[in-house]
Amino acid sequence: IEAIQHLTDDTSLFTLQLAERPAEHQPSPAHFQPGQFLQLSLAGAGEAPISYCGFPSKNGSIELCIRRAGRVTAALHALAPGDQVAVRGPFGHGFPLALYAGHDVLMMAGGLGMAPLRSLLLALLHQRERYGRLTLLYGAKAPEALLFRDELADLASRKDLQLRLAVDRAGECPPGLPDCRVALLPALLEGVTVDPQRTVVALCGPP
């Protein structure tokens, strides 16, 4: 573990650095597609699937957004930089970025679903010219439960992306962000322009 950044009361961003390189012709856990996940294990606690939330790395760095929700994740939250964990992966298919080229991309994230969609968003912004209109609709339980608030403020200032936020209950929205509408996530679709012929949708969150 290289670094741990606390995002909310129960969720932190873990930055891992591979301690050794994979054998030749073996996949590296740091090389993945947005939307894939890895298996993270801790001796004495067990193993859990965790979505990638960062950008694929050539230097062996991995970002994981982990919520304290059970035995394994509680044990992970008790760790500190310098401690070691084991990883296997990547697993899953990921988002089909090649099919997204030339299209508008509508992203809808609910709660911790923002983690894998952050990975997708970073990939889209890395080659921004390949895609049309980008829209991010993100809902959380309350303003203080929004993940990556500093990054959201940066996104809100961009001219090439539309950001809309919803929360289940009222509260003070962090500075620099658009107003947090008290509503369920689908309500944010009101007023969003979607051309069905050229729009793809990526979503992750509770049913």
Short mmCIF file of C-alpha atoms in Angstrom, two decimals:
data_model
loop_
_atom_site.label_atom_id
_atom_site.label_comp_id
_atom_site.label_asym_id
_atom_site.label_seq_id
_atom_site.Cartn_x
_atom_site.Cartn_y
_atom_site.Cartn_z
CA ILE A 1 0.00 0.00 0.00
CA GLU A 2 1.54 3.26 -1.17
CA ALA A 3 -1.12 5.70 0.05
CA ILE A 4 -4.60 5.86 1.61
CA GLN A 5 -6.85 8.88 1.08
CA HIS A 6 -10.03 9.11 3.15
CA LEU A 7 -12.92 10.19 0.90
CA THR A 8 -15.88 9.80 3.30
CA ASP A 9 -16.49 8.35 6.76
CA ASP A 10 -16.46 4.79 5.43
CA THR A 11 -14.75 4.95 2.03
CA SER A 12 -11.08 5.43 1.14
CA LEU A 13 -8.94 5.53 -1.98
CA PHE A 14 -6.14 2.98 -1.76
CA THR A 15 -3.10 3.37 -4.01
CA LEU A 16 -1.15 0.14 -4.43
CA GLN A 17 2.26 -0.39 -5.99
CA LEU A 18 3.15 -3.84 -7.32
CA ALA A 19 6.01 -5.28 -5.28
CA GLU A 20 7.17 -7.51 -8.11
CA ARG A 21 6.64 -7.74 -11.85
CA PRO A 22 4.48 -10.56 -13.23
CA ALA A 23 6.26 -13.37 -15.05
CA GLU A 24 6.75 -12.91 -18.79
CA HIS A 25 3.54 -13.43 -20.81
CA GLN A 26 1.48 -13.16 -17.60
CA PRO A 27 -1.11 -10.34 -17.33
CA SER A 28 -0.26 -7.53 -14.95
CA PRO A 29 -2.91 -6.52 -12.38
CA ALA A 30 -2.05 -2.91 -13.25
CA HIS A 31 -3.04 -3.35 -16.92
CA PHE A 32 -6.82 -3.40 -17.21
CA GLN A 33 -9.85 -1.99 -19.02
CA PRO A 34 -12.15 0.44 -17.21
CA GLY A 35 -14.98 -1.59 -15.72
CA GLN A 36 -12.83 -4.61 -14.85
CA PHE A 37 -12.07 -5.70 -11.29
CA LEU A 38 -9.43 -7.57 -9.32
CA GLN A 39 -9.47 -9.96 -6.38
CA LEU A 40 -7.78 -8.44 -3.34
CA SER A 41 -6.83 -10.67 -0.43
CA LEU A 42 -5.44 -10.14 3.05
CA ALA A 43 -4.00 -12.96 5.13
CA GLY A 44 -6.34 -13.92 7.96
CA ALA A 45 -9.24 -11.85 6.59
CA GLY A 46 -10.08 -13.34 3.19
CA GLU A 47 -10.56 -12.12 -0.37
CA ALA A 48 -12.94 -9.64 -2.02
CA PRO A 49 -13.62 -8.40 -5.57
CA ILE A 50 -12.79 -4.70 -5.95
CA SER A 51 -13.39 -2.54 -9.04
CA TYR A 52 -10.53 -0.57 -10.53
CA CYS A 53 -11.19 3.15 -10.21
CA GLY A 54 -8.05 4.66 -11.72
CA PHE A 55 -6.27 4.79 -15.06
CA PRO A 56 -4.29 1.78 -16.34
CA SER A 57 -0.67 2.16 -15.24
CA LYS A 58 2.62 1.23 -16.86
CA ASN A 59 4.56 1.56 -13.61
CA GLY A 60 2.53 -0.93 -11.55
CA SER A 61 0.33 1.57 -9.70
CA ILE A 62 -3.30 0.62 -8.93
CA GLU A 63 -6.11 2.77 -7.48
CA LEU A 64 -9.00 1.12 -5.64
CA CYS A 65 -11.95 2.82 -3.95
CA ILE A 66 -12.91 0.62 -0.99
CA ARG A 67 -15.91 1.01 1.32
CA ARG A 68 -15.81 -0.53 4.80
CA ALA A 69 -18.74 -2.96 4.55
CA GLY A 70 -17.65 -6.39 5.80
CA ARG A 71 -14.87 -8.44 7.38
CA VAL A 72 -12.36 -8.14 4.52
CA THR A 73 -12.93 -4.45 3.83
CA ALA A 74 -12.89 -3.63 7.56
CA ALA A 75 -9.49 -5.33 7.82
CA LEU A 76 -8.25 -3.35 4.83
CA HIS A 77 -9.33 -0.09 6.45
CA ALA A 78 -7.19 -0.97 9.48
CA LEU A 79 -4.04 -1.06 7.32
CA ALA A 80 -1.53 1.72 6.68
CA PRO A 81 0.91 2.67 3.91
CA GLY A 82 3.71 0.13 3.79
CA ASP A 83 1.46 -2.83 4.59
CA GLN A 84 1.09 -5.55 1.96
CA VAL A 85 -1.92 -7.17 0.32
CA ALA A 86 -2.23 -9.70 -2.51
CA VAL A 87 -4.01 -9.10 -5.81
CA ARG A 88 -5.17 -11.28 -8.72
CA GLY A 89 -6.56 -10.02 -11.96
CA PRO A 90 -7.81 -8.29 -13.95
CA PHE A 91 -11.19 -10.05 -14.33
CA GLY A 92 -14.38 -9.18 -16.23
CA HIS A 93 -14.95 -7.66 -19.65
CA GLY A 94 -14.78 -3.92 -18.97
CA PHE A 95 -16.45 -1.13 -20.93
CA PRO A 96 -16.10 -1.45 -24.76
CA LEU A 97 -14.19 1.79 -25.35
CA ALA A 98 -13.60 1.01 -29.03
CA LEU A 99 -17.37 0.98 -29.58
CA TYR A 100 -17.76 4.30 -27.77
CA ALA A 101 -15.54 6.19 -30.25
CA GLY A 102 -17.48 8.82 -32.17
CA HIS A 103 -20.46 8.61 -29.80
CA ASP A 104 -21.88 10.76 -27.03
CA VAL A 105 -21.32 8.99 -23.70
CA LEU A 106 -23.86 9.22 -20.87
CA MET A 107 -22.55 7.94 -17.52
CA MET A 108 -24.88 7.25 -14.59
CA ALA A 109 -23.34 6.43 -11.20
CA GLY A 110 -25.12 5.59 -7.96
CA GLY A 111 -23.17 5.54 -4.68
CA LEU A 112 -20.04 3.40 -4.89
CA GLY A 113 -20.83 2.86 -8.58
CA MET A 114 -18.83 6.06 -9.10
CA ALA A 115 -15.63 4.03 -8.59
CA PRO A 116 -15.63 2.03 -11.85
CA LEU A 117 -17.16 4.97 -13.73
CA ARG A 118 -14.28 7.17 -12.54
CA SER A 119 -11.97 4.73 -14.32
CA LEU A 120 -14.05 5.05 -17.48
CA LEU A 121 -14.22 8.84 -17.23
CA LEU A 122 -10.42 9.11 -16.89
CA ALA A 123 -10.01 6.99 -20.02
CA LEU A 124 -12.51 9.12 -21.97
CA LEU A 125 -10.82 12.37 -20.92
CA HIS A 126 -7.39 10.92 -21.78
CA GLN A 127 -8.49 10.79 -25.44
CA ARG A 128 -11.23 13.42 -25.28
CA GLU A 129 -11.16 14.11 -29.03
CA ARG A 130 -12.40 10.57 -29.81
CA TYR A 131 -15.80 11.10 -28.18
CA GLY A 132 -18.77 13.41 -28.54
CA ARG A 133 -20.78 14.93 -25.70
CA LEU A 134 -19.87 13.60 -22.23
CA THR A 135 -22.49 13.68 -19.46
CA LEU A 136 -22.05 12.42 -15.89
CA LEU A 137 -25.10 11.95 -13.65
CA TYR A 138 -24.09 10.98 -10.11
CA GLY A 139 -26.29 10.27 -7.10
CA ALA A 140 -25.41 9.63 -3.46
CA LYS A 141 -27.24 9.38 -0.13
CA ALA A 142 -26.17 12.86 0.98
CA PRO A 143 -23.75 15.60 -0.15
CA GLU A 144 -21.12 14.40 2.33
CA ALA A 145 -21.30 10.91 0.76
CA LEU A 146 -20.20 12.13 -2.69
CA LEU A 147 -16.90 10.52 -3.67
CA PHE A 148 -13.96 12.40 -5.25
CA ARG A 149 -15.42 15.81 -4.38
CA ASP A 150 -12.29 17.75 -5.43
CA GLU A 151 -12.29 16.00 -8.79
CA LEU A 152 -16.01 16.66 -9.24
CA ALA A 153 -15.35 20.37 -8.69
CA ASP A 154 -12.73 20.28 -11.45
CA LEU A 155 -15.18 18.48 -13.75
CA ALA A 156 -17.86 21.07 -13.01
CA SER A 157 -15.57 23.80 -14.38
CA ARG A 158 -14.96 22.01 -17.70
CA LYS A 159 -16.73 23.22 -20.83
CA ASP A 160 -16.61 19.81 -22.55
CA LEU A 161 -18.55 17.82 -19.93
CA GLN A 162 -21.95 18.13 -18.25
CA LEU A 163 -22.14 17.18 -14.55
CA ARG A 164 -25.40 16.81 -12.61
CA LEU A 165 -25.71 15.60 -9.00
CA ALA A 166 -28.54 14.13 -6.93
CA VAL A 167 -28.77 13.23 -3.24
CA ASP A 168 -31.40 11.28 -1.28
CA ARG A 169 -31.56 13.84 1.49
CA ALA A 170 -30.80 17.54 1.69
CA GLY A 171 -27.55 19.01 2.90
CA GLU A 172 -24.96 21.60 1.98
CA CYS A 173 -23.39 20.76 -1.37
CA PRO A 174 -19.57 21.17 -1.33
CA PRO A 175 -18.17 24.41 -2.85
CA GLY A 176 -17.45 24.38 -6.55
CA LEU A 177 -20.12 21.81 -7.39
CA PRO A 178 -23.48 22.29 -9.12
CA ASP A 179 -26.52 22.25 -6.85
CA CYS A 180 -27.26 18.77 -5.46
CA ARG A 181 -30.84 18.03 -6.43
CA VAL A 182 -32.80 16.10 -3.79
CA ALA A 183 -34.07 13.27 -5.97
CA LEU A 184 -33.33 9.76 -7.13
CA LEU A 185 -30.68 9.46 -9.83
CA PRO A 186 -33.04 8.85 -12.82
CA ALA A 187 -34.65 12.24 -12.18
CA LEU A 188 -31.44 13.86 -13.43
CA LEU A 189 -32.30 12.69 -16.94
CA GLU A 190 -34.89 15.48 -17.09
CA GLY A 191 -33.41 18.22 -19.22
CA VAL A 192 -30.50 16.12 -20.51
CA THR A 193 -30.31 16.02 -24.29
CA VAL A 194 -29.86 12.46 -25.55
CA ASP A 195 -29.65 11.51 -29.21
CA PRO A 196 -30.49 7.77 -29.22
CA GLN A 197 -28.80 7.28 -32.59
CA ARG A 198 -25.38 8.41 -31.32
CA THR A 199 -25.43 7.88 -27.55
CA VAL A 200 -24.02 5.02 -25.48
CA VAL A 201 -24.77 4.65 -21.78
CA ALA A 202 -22.49 3.32 -19.04
CA LEU A 203 -24.04 2.87 -15.63
CA CYS A 204 -23.21 1.32 -12.28
CA GLY A 205 -25.07 1.46 -8.99
CA PRO A 206 -27.94 -0.03 -6.97
CA PRO A 207 -30.88 -1.44 -8.99
#
